[in-house]
Coordinates of C-alpha atoms in Angstrom, one line a residue:
X1 CA -21.2 5.8 8.7
X2 CA -19.7 2.4 7.8
X3 CA -15.9 2.9 7.1
X4 CA -12.7 0.8 6.9
X5 CA -12.3 1.4 10.6
X6 CA -9.2 -1.0 10.9
X7 CA -5.7 -0.9 11.9
X8 CA -3.1 -3.1 10.5
X9 CA -0.5 -5.1 12.6
X10 CA 2.2 -7.1 10.7
X11 CA 5.7 -8.3 10.8
X12 CA 6.9 -8.0 7.2
X13 CA 5.9 -11.5 6.4
X14 CA 2.1 -11.3 6.8
X15 CA -0.3 -8.8 8.3
X16 CA -3.7 -8.8 9.9
X17 CA -6.4 -6.1 10.4
X18 CA -8.1 -5.2 13.7
X19 CA -11.4 -3.5 13.8
X20 CA -12.2 -0.6 15.9
X21 CA -13.9 -2.8 18.3
X22 CA -10.9 -5.2 18.5
X23 CA -12.0 -7.9 16.2
X24 CA -9.3 -9.4 13.8
X25 CA -11.3 -9.5 10.5
X26 CA -8.6 -10.5 8.0
X27 CA -5.6 -12.1 8.1
X28 CA -3.6 -14.3 5.6
X29 CA -0.9 -16.9 6.9
X30 CA 1.7 -17.7 6.7
X31 CA 2.3 -15.1 4.0
X32 CA 0.7 -11.8 2.6
X33 CA -0.4 -13.7 -0.3
X34 CA -1.7 -16.9 1.3
X35 CA -5.3 -18.0 1.7
X36 CA -7.2 -16.0 4.5
X37 CA -7.5 -17.6 7.9
X38 CA -9.9 -14.6 8.9
X39 CA -12.1 -13.1 6.2
X40 CA -14.9 -11.7 7.8
X41 CA -14.0 -8.6 5.9
X42 CA -15.3 -10.1 2.7
X43 CA -18.1 -12.2 4.2
X44 CA -19.5 -11.2 7.6
X45 CA -21.4 -14.3 8.3
X46 CA -19.0 -17.2 6.9
X47 CA -15.5 -15.4 6.7
X48 CA -14.3 -16.0 10.2
X49 CA -12.9 -13.7 12.7
X50 CA -11.2 -13.5 16.2
X51 CA -12.9 -11.2 18.7
X52 CA -13.5 -10.3 22.4
X53 CA -17.1 -9.3 22.8
X54 CA -18.2 -7.2 25.7
X55 CA -21.7 -5.9 26.5
X56 CA -23.0 -2.5 25.3
X57 CA -21.9 -1.0 28.7
X58 CA -18.4 -0.8 27.7
X59 CA -16.7 2.3 26.2
X60 CA -14.0 1.4 23.5
X61 CA -11.1 3.4 22.3
X62 CA -8.3 2.4 20.1
X63 CA -4.8 3.7 19.1
X64 CA -1.4 2.7 17.9
X65 CA 1.2 2.9 20.7
X66 CA 3.2 5.9 19.6
X67 CA 5.9 5.0 17.0
X68 CA 5.1 1.4 16.9
X69 CA 3.0 -1.2 15.0
X70 CA 1.1 -2.3 18.2
X71 CA -2.7 -1.6 18.4
X72 CA -4.2 -1.0 21.9
X73 CA -7.8 -1.6 22.0
X74 CA -9.2 -0.4 25.4
X75 CA -12.6 -1.4 27.1
X76 CA -14.0 0.3 30.0
X77 CA -17.0 0.0 32.2
X78 CA -18.2 0.0 35.7
X79 CA -17.5 -3.5 36.3
X80 CA -14.0 -3.2 35.0
X81 CA -11.6 -2.3 32.2
X82 CA -8.9 -4.0 30.2
X83 CA -7.1 -3.6 27.1
X84 CA -5.8 -5.7 24.3
X85 CA -2.4 -5.4 22.8
X86 CA -2.4 -6.5 19.2
X87 CA 0.8 -7.5 17.2
X88 CA 2.5 -9.7 15.2
X89 CA 6.3 -10.6 16.7
X90 CA 9.1 -9.0 14.9
X91 CA 12.6 -8.4 16.5
X92 CA 16.1 -9.1 16.0
X93 CA 17.7 -12.2 17.4
X94 CA 21.1 -12.5 18.9
X95 CA 22.8 -13.6 15.4
X96 CA 21.4 -10.3 13.9
X97 CA 18.2 -12.1 11.8
X98 CA 14.8 -11.2 12.3
X99 CA 12.4 -13.3 14.2
X100 CA 9.0 -12.8 12.3
X101 CA 6.9 -16.1 12.9
X102 CA 3.7 -16.5 11.1
X103 CA 1.5 -15.8 14.1
X104 CA -0.6 -13.1 16.0
X105 CA -0.2 -12.3 19.7
X106 CA -2.9 -10.7 21.7
X107 CA -1.9 -9.5 25.3
X108 CA -5.0 -8.9 27.3
X109 CA -4.2 -6.6 30.2
X110 CA -6.4 -6.2 33.2
X111 CA -6.6 -2.6 34.3
X112 CA -9.3 -2.6 36.9
X113 CA -12.4 -4.5 38.4
X114 CA -13.6 -7.7 37.0
X115 CA -14.4 -7.2 33.5
X116 CA -16.3 -9.7 31.4
X117 CA -16.1 -10.8 27.7
X118 CA -16.7 -13.5 25.5
X119 CA -14.1 -14.8 23.2
X120 CA -15.1 -15.4 19.6
X121 CA -12.8 -17.4 17.9
X122 CA -13.8 -18.6 14.3
X123 CA -10.9 -19.3 12.1
X124 CA -11.8 -20.4 8.6
X125 CA -8.4 -21.5 6.8
X126 CA -8.4 -21.7 2.9
X127 CA -10.9 -18.5 2.4
X128 CA -13.7 -20.4 4.4
X129 CA -14.2 -22.4 1.3
X130 CA -14.1 -25.6 3.4
X131 CA -15.6 -26.7 6.6
X132 CA -13.5 -26.2 9.5
X133 CA -13.2 -28.2 12.7
X134 CA -11.9 -26.7 16.0
X135 CA -10.8 -29.2 18.8
X136 CA -8.9 -28.9 22.0
X137 CA -5.6 -30.8 21.8
X138 CA -2.8 -31.2 24.3
X139 CA -2.5 -27.5 25.2
X140 CA -3.9 -25.7 22.4
X141 CA -6.8 -25.4 20.0
X142 CA -6.1 -26.9 16.6
X143 CA -8.6 -25.7 13.5
X144 CA -8.2 -27.3 10.4
X145 CA -10.2 -28.2 7.1
X146 CA -11.6 -31.7 6.6
X147 CA -12.1 -31.7 2.8
X148 CA -10.6 -29.9 -0.1
X149 CA -7.5 -28.3 0.3
X150 CA -6.0 -28.8 3.7
X151 CA -5.0 -26.0 6.2
X152 CA -4.8 -25.4 9.8
X153 CA -3.9 -23.0 12.5
X154 CA -3.2 -23.2 16.3
X155 CA -4.4 -21.1 19.3
X156 CA -2.5 -20.9 22.7
X157 CA -3.8 -19.2 25.7
X158 CA -4.0 -19.4 29.5
X159 CA -7.9 -19.0 29.5
X160 CA -9.9 -22.2 29.5
X161 CA -10.0 -23.6 26.0
X162 CA -13.3 -25.1 26.5
X163 CA -15.0 -21.7 27.6
X164 CA -13.2 -20.0 24.3
X165 CA -14.7 -22.9 22.0
X166 CA -18.2 -22.7 23.7
X167 CA -18.0 -18.7 23.8
X168 CA -19.0 -18.6 27.2
X169 CA -18.6 -15.3 29.4
X170 CA -15.2 -15.1 31.0
X171 CA -14.5 -12.9 34.1
X172 CA -11.0 -11.5 33.7
X173 CA -9.2 -12.0 37.1
X174 CA -5.7 -11.6 35.9
X175 CA -3.6 -10.8 32.5
X176 CA -4.3 -13.0 29.9
X177 CA -2.7 -13.9 26.3
X178 CA -3.6 -15.7 23.0
X179 CA -0.9 -16.6 20.5
X180 CA -2.5 -17.6 17.2
X181 CA 0.2 -19.4 15.1
X182 CA 0.3 -21.0 11.6
X183 CA 2.6 -23.5 13.2
X184 CA 2.4 -25.7 16.1
X185 CA 4.7 -24.4 18.7
X186 CA 7.7 -26.4 20.0
X187 CA 8.1 -24.3 23.2
X188 CA 5.2 -24.2 25.9
X189 CA 3.3 -20.8 25.4
X190 CA 3.0 -18.9 28.6
X191 CA 1.9 -15.5 29.8
X192 CA 5.6 -14.5 30.4
X193 CA 6.5 -15.6 27.1
X194 CA 3.8 -13.5 25.4
X195 CA 4.9 -10.4 27.3
X196 CA 8.3 -11.0 26.4
X197 CA 7.4 -10.9 22.7
X198 CA 5.5 -8.0 23.2
X199 CA 8.5 -5.8 24.9
X200 CA 10.8 -7.1 22.1
X201 CA 8.6 -6.2 19.5
X202 CA 7.7 -2.7 20.9
X203 CA 11.7 -2.2 21.4
X204 CA 11.8 -3.3 17.7
X205 CA 9.5 -0.4 16.6
X206 CA 10.8 2.1 18.7
X207 CA 14.4 1.6 17.2
X208 CA 12.9 1.6 13.7
X209 CA 10.9 4.9 14.4
X210 CA 14.2 6.5 15.7
X211 CA 16.1 5.6 12.5
X212 CA 13.4 7.4 10.6
X213 CA 14.1 11.1 9.4
X214 CA 12.0 13.6 11.3
X215 CA 10.3 16.7 9.8
X216 CA 9.2 19.8 11.3
X217 CA 5.9 19.8 10.0
X218 CA 3.4 16.6 9.8
X219 CA 5.7 14.4 11.4
X220 CA 3.3 12.3 13.0
X221 CA 1.5 11.8 9.8
X222 CA 4.8 10.9 8.0
X223 CA 5.9 8.3 10.4
X224 CA 2.6 6.6 10.6
X225 CA 2.5 6.4 7.0
X226 CA 6.2 5.2 7.0
X227 CA 5.3 2.4 9.6
X228 CA 2.7 1.4 7.6
X229 CA 4.9 1.0 4.3
X230 CA 7.2 -0.9 6.4
X231 CA 4.5 -3.5 7.4
X232 CA 3.6 -3.7 3.5
X233 CA 7.3 -4.9 3.0
X234 CA 7.9 -8.7 2.4
X235 CA 11.3 -8.9 4.3
X236 CA 12.3 -12.4 2.4
X237 CA 12.3 -10.6 -1.1
X238 CA 12.4 -7.0 -0.7
X239 CA 9.0 -6.5 -2.4
X240 CA 6.3 -3.9 -1.2
X241 CA 2.8 -5.0 -1.6
X242 CA 0.2 -2.3 -3.1
X243 CA -2.0 -3.4 -0.1
X244 CA -2.7 -5.9 2.4
X245 CA -6.4 -6.9 0.9
X246 CA -8.3 -8.2 -1.8
X247 CA -11.4 -7.4 -3.4
X248 CA -12.3 -4.4 -1.3
X249 CA -14.4 -2.3 -3.5
X250 CA -13.6 0.9 -5.2
X251 CA -17.5 1.7 -5.2
X252 CA -19.9 -0.2 -3.0
X253 CA -21.9 -2.6 -5.1
X254 CA -19.7 -2.6 -8.0
X255 CA -17.2 -4.9 -9.5
X256 CA -14.1 -2.8 -9.4
X257 CA -12.8 -5.6 -7.0
X258 CA -9.1 -6.4 -7.3
X259 CA -6.3 -8.3 -5.4
X260 CA -3.5 -5.9 -4.5
X261 CA -1.4 -8.4 -2.5
X262 CA 1.2 -8.1 -5.1
X263 CA 4.3 -5.7 -6.1
X264 CA 3.4 -3.1 -8.7
X265 CA 6.6 -2.2 -10.7
X266 CA 5.0 1.4 -11.2
X267 CA 5.4 2.0 -7.3
X268 CA 9.2 1.2 -7.2
X269 CA 10.4 4.5 -8.0
X270 CA 8.6 6.1 -5.6
X271 CA 9.2 3.6 -2.9
X272 CA 12.7 3.9 -3.4
X273 CA 12.8 7.7 -3.3
X274 CA 10.8 7.9 -0.3
X275 CA 12.1 5.3 1.7
X276 CA 15.7 6.6 1.1
X277 CA 14.8 9.9 2.3
X278 CA 13.3 8.6 5.3
X279 CA 16.6 7.2 6.3
X280 CA 15.9 3.6 5.6
X281 CA 18.5 3.0 2.9
X282 CA 18.8 -0.6 3.4
X283 CA 15.3 -1.4 2.8
X284 CA 15.4 0.8 -0.4
X285 CA 18.2 -0.9 -1.7
X286 CA 16.7 -4.5 -1.1
X287 CA 13.4 -3.5 -3.0
X288 CA 15.7 -2.2 -5.8
X289 CA 17.5 -5.5 -6.0
X290 CA 14.0 -7.3 -6.0
X291 CA 13.2 -5.1 -9.0
X292 CA 16.5 -5.8 -10.6
X293 CA 16.2 -9.5 -9.9
X294 CA 12.9 -9.9 -11.8
X295 CA 14.0 -8.1 -14.9
X296 CA 13.8 -10.8 -17.7
X297 CA 16.6 -11.6 -19.9
X298 CA 17.2 -9.9 -23.3
X299 CA 14.1 -10.0 -25.5
X300 CA 11.9 -11.2 -22.8
X301 CA 8.5 -9.4 -21.8
X302 CA 8.7 -7.1 -18.4
X303 CA 5.5 -7.6 -16.6
X304 CA 4.0 -4.5 -14.9
X305 CA 3.5 -6.5 -11.5
X306 CA 4.8 -9.7 -9.9
X307 CA 4.2 -11.8 -6.7
X308 CA 6.1 -11.2 -3.7
X309 CA 8.6 -13.9 -4.3
X310 CA 8.9 -12.6 -8.2
X311 CA 6.1 -14.8 -9.4
X312 CA 5.1 -14.1 -12.9
X313 CA 1.8 -16.0 -13.1
X314 CA -0.9 -14.1 -11.2
X315 CA -3.9 -16.0 -12.8
X316 CA -7.2 -14.5 -11.4
X317 CA -9.9 -16.9 -9.6
X318 CA -13.1 -15.9 -8.4
X319 CA -14.4 -17.2 -4.9
X320 CA -18.1 -17.3 -5.5
X321 CA -18.6 -18.6 -2.0
X322 CA -17.6 -15.4 -0.3
X323 CA -20.5 -12.6 -0.3
X324 CA -18.0 -9.7 -0.9
X325 CA -17.5 -6.6 1.0
X326 CA -20.8 -5.2 1.8
X327 CA -22.1 -7.6 -1.0
X328 CA -19.7 -6.1 -3.7
X329 CA -18.9 -9.1 -5.6
X330 CA -16.7 -10.7 -7.1
X331 CA -14.2 -11.7 -4.7
X332 CA -11.0 -12.3 -6.5
X333 CA -7.5 -13.8 -6.0
X334 CA -4.7 -13.0 -8.5
X335 CA -4.8 -10.4 -10.9
X336 CA -5.3 -10.5 -14.7
X337 CA -3.8 -7.0 -15.3
X338 CA -0.4 -8.7 -14.9
X339 CA -0.9 -9.8 -18.8
X340 CA -1.7 -6.2 -19.8
X341 CA 0.8 -4.2 -22.0
X342 CA 1.7 -0.8 -20.6
X343 CA 4.5 1.0 -22.0
X344 CA 4.9 3.2 -18.9
X345 CA 6.6 0.4 -17.4
X346 CA 9.9 1.1 -19.2
X347 CA 10.2 4.6 -17.9
X348 CA 9.4 3.3 -14.5
X349 CA 12.3 0.8 -14.6
X350 CA 14.7 3.3 -16.0
X351 CA 13.9 5.5 -13.4
X352 CA 14.7 2.7 -10.7
X353 CA 17.9 1.9 -12.6
X354 CA 18.9 5.5 -12.7
X355 CA 18.2 5.9 -8.9
X356 CA 20.5 2.7 -8.4
X357 CA 23.4 4.7 -10.1
X358 CA 22.6 8.1 -8.3
X359 CA 22.0 6.8 -4.6
X360 CA 23.9 3.6 -4.0
X361 CA 27.3 2.1 -5.0
X362 CA 27.8 -0.1 -7.8
X363 CA 30.2 -3.1 -8.7
X364 CA 31.7 -3.4 -12.1
X365 CA 29.6 -6.5 -12.8
X366 CA 26.5 -5.0 -11.5
X367 CA 27.1 -1.8 -13.6
X368 CA 27.7 -4.1 -16.7
X369 CA 24.4 -5.9 -15.8
X370 CA 22.5 -2.8 -15.5
X371 CA 24.1 -1.2 -18.7
X372 CA 22.9 -4.2 -20.7
X373 CA 19.4 -3.7 -19.1
X374 CA 19.6 0.0 -19.9
X375 CA 20.3 -0.6 -23.7
X376 CA 17.9 -3.4 -24.1
X377 CA 15.1 -1.1 -22.7
X378 CA 15.8 1.7 -24.9
X379 CA 15.7 -0.8 -27.8
X380 CA 12.5 -1.8 -26.7
X381 CA 11.1 1.6 -26.2
X382 CA 12.3 2.5 -29.6
X383 CA 10.2 -0.5 -31.1
X384 CA 7.0 0.3 -28.9
X385 CA 6.5 3.6 -28.0
X386 CA 4.4 4.5 -31.0
X387 CA 1.8 1.7 -30.1
X388 CA -1.1 2.4 -27.9
X389 CA -1.4 0.5 -24.7
X390 CA -3.8 0.1 -21.7
X391 CA -2.3 3.2 -19.8
X392 CA -1.7 3.7 -16.0
X393 CA -5.3 2.8 -14.9
X394 CA -5.1 -0.8 -16.4
X395 CA -8.3 -0.4 -18.5
X396 CA -9.7 -3.3 -19.9
X397 CA -11.1 -1.8 -23.0
X398 CA -9.2 -1.0 -26.3
X399 CA -5.7 0.4 -26.4
X400 CA -4.9 4.0 -26.8
X401 CA -2.1 6.6 -26.9
X402 CA -2.1 7.6 -23.4
X403 CA -0.2 10.8 -22.5
X404 CA 1.0 9.1 -19.5
X405 CA 2.4 6.2 -21.2
X406 CA 4.3 8.5 -23.9
X407 CA 5.7 10.5 -20.9
X408 CA 7.3 7.3 -19.4
X409 CA 8.9 6.3 -22.8
X410 CA 10.3 9.5 -22.8
X411 CA 11.3 9.1 -19.2
X412 CA 12.9 5.8 -20.2
X413 CA 15.1 7.4 -22.8
X414 CA 16.0 10.5 -20.8
X415 CA 17.2 8.4 -17.9
X416 CA 19.3 6.3 -20.2
X417 CA 20.9 9.0 -21.4
X418 CA 21.8 10.4 -18.1
X419 CA 23.1 6.8 -17.1
X420 CA 25.3 6.7 -20.1
X421 CA 26.7 10.2 -19.3
X422 CA 27.6 8.8 -15.9
X423 CA 29.6 5.9 -16.8
X424 CA 30.8 7.7 -19.7
X425 CA 29.3 5.4 -22.4
X426 CA 28.5 7.8 -25.1
X427 CA 28.4 5.6 -28.3
X428 CA 24.6 5.3 -28.3
X429 CA 23.9 8.9 -26.9
X430 CA 23.5 10.9 -30.2
X431 CA 20.8 8.4 -31.2
X432 CA 19.3 8.2 -28.0
X433 CA 19.1 12.2 -27.9
X434 CA 17.5 12.3 -31.1
X435 CA 14.9 9.5 -29.9
X436 CA 14.2 11.4 -26.8
X437 CA 13.5 14.5 -29.0
X438 CA 11.1 12.7 -31.2
X439 CA 9.2 11.4 -28.4
X440 CA 9.3 14.9 -26.5
X441 CA 7.8 16.7 -29.8
X442 CA 5.2 13.8 -30.3
X443 CA 3.8 14.5 -26.9
X444 CA 4.1 18.2 -27.0
X445 CA 2.1 18.3 -30.2
X446 CA -0.3 15.6 -29.9
X447 CA -1.2 15.3 -26.1
X448 CA -1.8 19.1 -25.8
X449 CA -5.2 20.1 -26.6
X450 CA -5.8 23.7 -27.5
X451 CA -9.5 23.8 -27.2
X452 CA -9.0 22.3 -23.7
X453 CA -5.8 24.2 -22.9
X454 CA -4.3 21.2 -21.3
X455 CA -2.5 18.0 -21.7
X456 CA -5.2 15.4 -21.9
X457 CA -5.7 11.8 -21.1
X458 CA -4.9 10.4 -24.5
X459 CA -4.1 11.7 -28.1
X460 CA -7.0 13.4 -29.5
X461 CA -9.1 13.4 -26.5
X462 CA -10.6 16.1 -24.5
X463 CA -10.9 14.2 -21.2
X464 CA -8.6 15.3 -18.4
X465 CA -6.6 12.8 -16.5
X466 CA -4.7 13.3 -13.1
X467 CA -1.5 11.3 -14.1
X468 CA -0.7 14.2 -16.4
X469 CA 0.1 16.5 -13.3
X470 CA 3.2 14.2 -12.9
X471 CA 4.7 15.7 -16.1
X472 CA 6.6 18.2 -14.1
X473 CA 7.6 15.5 -11.5
X474 CA 9.4 13.4 -14.2
X475 CA 11.2 16.4 -15.4
X476 CA 9.4 16.8 -18.9
X477 CA 8.1 20.3 -18.1
X478 CA 8.9 23.0 -15.8
X479 CA 6.4 24.0 -12.9
X480 CA 6.3 27.6 -14.2
X481 CA 5.7 26.6 -17.8
X482 CA 2.2 28.4 -18.9
X483 CA 1.3 24.8 -20.3
X484 CA 1.8 23.0 -16.8
X485 CA 0.0 25.7 -15.1
X486 CA -3.0 25.6 -17.4
X487 CA -3.0 21.8 -17.2
X488 CA -3.2 22.2 -13.4
X489 CA -5.9 24.5 -13.8
X490 CA -8.0 22.7 -16.2
X491 CA -7.5 19.6 -13.9
X492 CA -8.8 21.3 -11.0
X493 CA -11.9 22.6 -13.0
X494 CA -12.6 19.3 -14.7
X495 CA -11.6 16.5 -11.9
X496 CA -11.6 18.3 -8.5
X497 CA -14.8 17.7 -6.3
X498 CA -14.8 19.0 -2.7
X499 CA -11.3 18.8 -2.2
X500 CA -11.1 15.1 -4.0
X501 CA -9.8 14.2 -7.2
X502 CA -11.2 11.8 -9.9
X503 CA -8.5 9.9 -11.8
X504 CA -10.7 10.8 -14.8
X505 CA -14.5 11.1 -15.4
X506 CA -14.9 9.6 -19.0
X507 CA -16.5 6.3 -18.9
X508 CA -14.2 3.1 -18.9
X509 CA -15.0 -0.4 -19.0
X510 CA -17.2 -0.4 -16.0
X511 CA -18.9 2.9 -16.5
X512 CA -18.0 6.3 -14.9
X513 CA -15.8 6.5 -11.8
X514 CA -17.7 7.4 -8.7
X515 CA -15.0 7.6 -5.8
X516 CA -11.8 9.7 -5.6
X517 CA -8.4 7.7 -6.1
X518 CA -6.7 9.0 -2.9
X519 CA -3.2 9.4 -4.9
X520 CA -4.7 11.6 -7.3
X521 CA -5.5 14.1 -4.8
X522 CA -2.0 13.9 -3.3
X523 CA -0.6 14.7 -6.8
X524 CA -3.1 17.5 -7.3
X525 CA -2.1 19.1 -4.1
X526 CA 1.6 18.6 -5.0
X527 CA 1.2 20.4 -8.4
X528 CA -0.8 23.2 -6.7
X529 CA 2.1 23.9 -4.3
X530 CA 4.8 23.7 -7.1
X531 CA 3.0 26.3 -9.4
X532 CA 2.8 28.7 -6.2
X533 CA -0.5 28.2 -5.0
X534 CA 0.8 27.1 -1.5
X535 CA -1.7 28.4 1.0
X536 CA -4.3 26.5 -1.2
X537 CA -2.3 23.3 -1.2
X538 CA -1.8 23.3 2.5
X539 CA -5.4 23.9 3.2
X540 CA -6.4 20.8 0.8
X541 CA -3.7 18.7 2.4
X542 CA -5.1 19.2 6.0
X543 CA -8.8 18.5 4.6
X544 CA -7.4 15.3 3.0
X545 CA -5.8 14.3 6.1
X546 CA -9.1 14.5 7.9
X547 CA -10.5 11.9 5.7
X548 CA -8.1 9.1 7.1
X549 CA -9.7 6.6 9.6
X550 CA -9.2 7.0 13.5
X551 CA -5.9 5.6 13.1
X552 CA -4.4 7.8 10.1
X553 CA -4.6 5.1 7.6
X554 CA -5.9 5.6 4.0
X555 CA -7.1 3.1 1.4
X556 CA -7.2 3.5 -2.3
X557 CA -10.3 5.3 -2.6
X558 CA -12.5 8.1 -0.9
X559 CA -16.2 8.1 -1.3
X560 CA -17.0 12.0 -2.9
X561 CA -20.3 12.2 -0.7
X562 CA -19.7 10.7 2.7
X563 CA -15.8 10.8 2.7
X564 CA -15.7 6.9 3.6
X565 CA -12.5 5.0 2.7
X566 CA -13.2 2.4 -0.3
X567 CA -10.8 0.2 -2.1
X568 CA -7.8 -1.9 -0.8
X569 CA -6.3 -1.3 2.4
X570 CA -4.1 0.2 3.6
X571 CA -2.8 1.5 0.4
X572 CA 1.0 1.7 0.0
X573 CA 0.7 4.4 -2.9
X574 CA -1.7 6.5 -1.0
X575 CA 0.8 6.6 2.1
X576 CA 3.9 7.0 -0.3
X577 CA 2.3 10.2 -1.8
X578 CA 1.3 11.5 1.6
X579 CA 4.8 11.1 2.8
X580 CA 6.0 12.7 -0.5
X581 CA 3.7 15.9 -0.4
X582 CA 4.3 16.2 3.4
X583 CA 8.2 16.3 2.9
X584 CA 7.6 18.7 0.0
X585 CA 5.9 21.1 2.4
X586 CA 8.7 20.8 4.9
X587 CA 11.4 21.2 2.6
X588 CA 10.0 23.6 -0.2
X589 CA 9.3 26.5 1.9
X590 CA 11.0 29.3 3.7
X591 CA 9.1 32.4 4.1
X592 CA 5.8 30.5 4.2
X593 CA 6.7 28.5 7.4
X594 CA 4.8 30.8 9.6
X595 CA 1.8 30.3 7.1
X596 CA 2.0 26.4 7.4
X597 CA 2.4 26.3 11.0
X598 CA -0.6 28.4 11.6
X599 CA -2.8 26.5 9.2
X600 CA -1.6 23.1 10.4
X601 CA -2.2 23.8 13.9
X602 CA -5.3 25.8 13.7

C-alpha cells in the first residue's frame, strides 16, 4: 500500500521530508513557505529529489534517533552496510542565539564491508517550473535556474562531484557527507565539520526533549508529537505552521488540495495550551505574541490565517506544470480561504488573550492593549454573531448558521467577561453577561435537533458535525449533561466508521467527504473519555495510534478503507490533538490506571 512513509527533519526555519528508503522528496528553502527545491512528492518525474540508490539486495530500515529529530536510514547487504543520518542543523551558539542555516546535512556512516550506491541528486528550484543547470564549481556543485525566476542551491561533499552528477556507482570506503545549502558557504566544508554539526544538533534535541514534561502513559508518542510540533514552529516570528506541505490531497484523485504552510489562528489556543503544559513556556509565549502582533487596529478585519511572518495576502496560485501527488490536481500555493468570513475566529482570539492573562505575566502597557482588543472584539461579536458564515471547515458554498461558529461567539464573550473580572474592569460586564446569555439561549434552542437528539452542524440541520464535540471542551456544557452525552452518542452512530471519524457526511462544495479527518477521531475519543466510557476510549485511541506511519507521524486525513495517510503532512493539529488526548488519559484517571496500562501494553 502506498502511504506517506516519510519522516520530517527541520530546524525551525524550514523542513524536508525523507522517504522510507532515504530519498529527500520535499524541501522548501530558505523558509517553510519558499518555493520547493525538491518536489518529487508532487511530481514523481519532474519534481526533483536527493537519493542514495542501492541494489534490491539491500535491506532498508529507518528510525528517528530517540528524543531527536535526526532520521537514520540503514542499508544492509552481504557486500556491506551503511547508514544515512539526515538532519537540518540547529543548536545554540556561544552568544545564546540559534544557529539554523538553510541547509540539509547528510552524514553517510560506513558500518561494514564495501557497500555501493548511486547518488541521485536532482534539485529543481522554483517548484521545478524552470530548467535547472547543474555544474561543478570550485569545491561544490551549483544548481540554478536559467530562465524565469532565478534560484540556486549548493552541494558540498567529500565524494567525487562528477560521479555524483553522472550518477555513477560509488563504493563507500570511508564515512562521507553531503551539505546542501541555499547559500554558498564561506568556510570549507569537511567531514569533520559535518559530524560536528551532527553532534551539536543531536545535543540540542536531547536537551530540548529533556525539558519536555514526561507522562506515565504514551510518553513516547507524546514526545514524538512534541518534537514534530517544534519543527513546525517558525522561530523568527513564533508562528506555528498547519503542516510542512502543500497540495497533498484529502482523497486521491480529488481536488481537495490546499497549501498548509501557513498559520491558522484557530490552532492558536490549543498550541499555547499544549506547548505550555509540555514545559516549553517560552515557545508558547512567543507564539502568543505572534498572534497579538497580527491583531489589526480598531475596526480592521481579523483574518482566519496569516503567513509565517504575519503576511495578510495569501493569494492562491495554481502550478499547472506539476502532476500532483498521485496525479491529484491542482497543485496550489497560497490559500484563498484567508478571505473567508468565519465568526469562530473571535472566540479563538479571546481564548488566546484569556490564556495570556492566566498563564503569563503582563505589563500595564500590555494589559491596556489587550483590554482594548477585548472590548473591540466583543463589539464586533455583538454586530456579527447573528450572521451566517463559512464555518470551521471553510466550506466554499453558501453561508450558514453553523453551531461551532455560534459556540465560539459565546466563548468570545465569556472569556471577555472573565478577563474583565480578572483586571477589575466591570463597567461593561452587565451588558456582556446579557449578551452571553442571549447567545447561549440561541444555541440551546436552535442548534439542538429534537428528532436527532443532538446538537447538529447548523441551525435547522439534521446533519452531525464532529466540531460539536468541542462544546464541553470550551465550557458551554458539562460532560454529564444529557444533551452532551446524547450528542456524543448520535455523533458516534452517524460519523464513526471502523474507529475513524468523518468531519461530517453531508455533501459540501466538492461532494461527500470520503476520508477521515484525523483530529476529529481524537476529539471523539476525548469526548468518550469525558462522558465516562473510558475503556472504549482507550481501545479506540490505541487503534488510532496504529494508523500512524512507521515513524509515528500523522497527516491530516486517514482513508477509511486502507488506513493510508492522506492530506498535508505532518499535520500540527493532528499531533496537538494526540498530545491533548494522551495527557488527558494520564492526568484524568486514578482507579483506571491498571486498565490503561493493560490495554496500552497488551
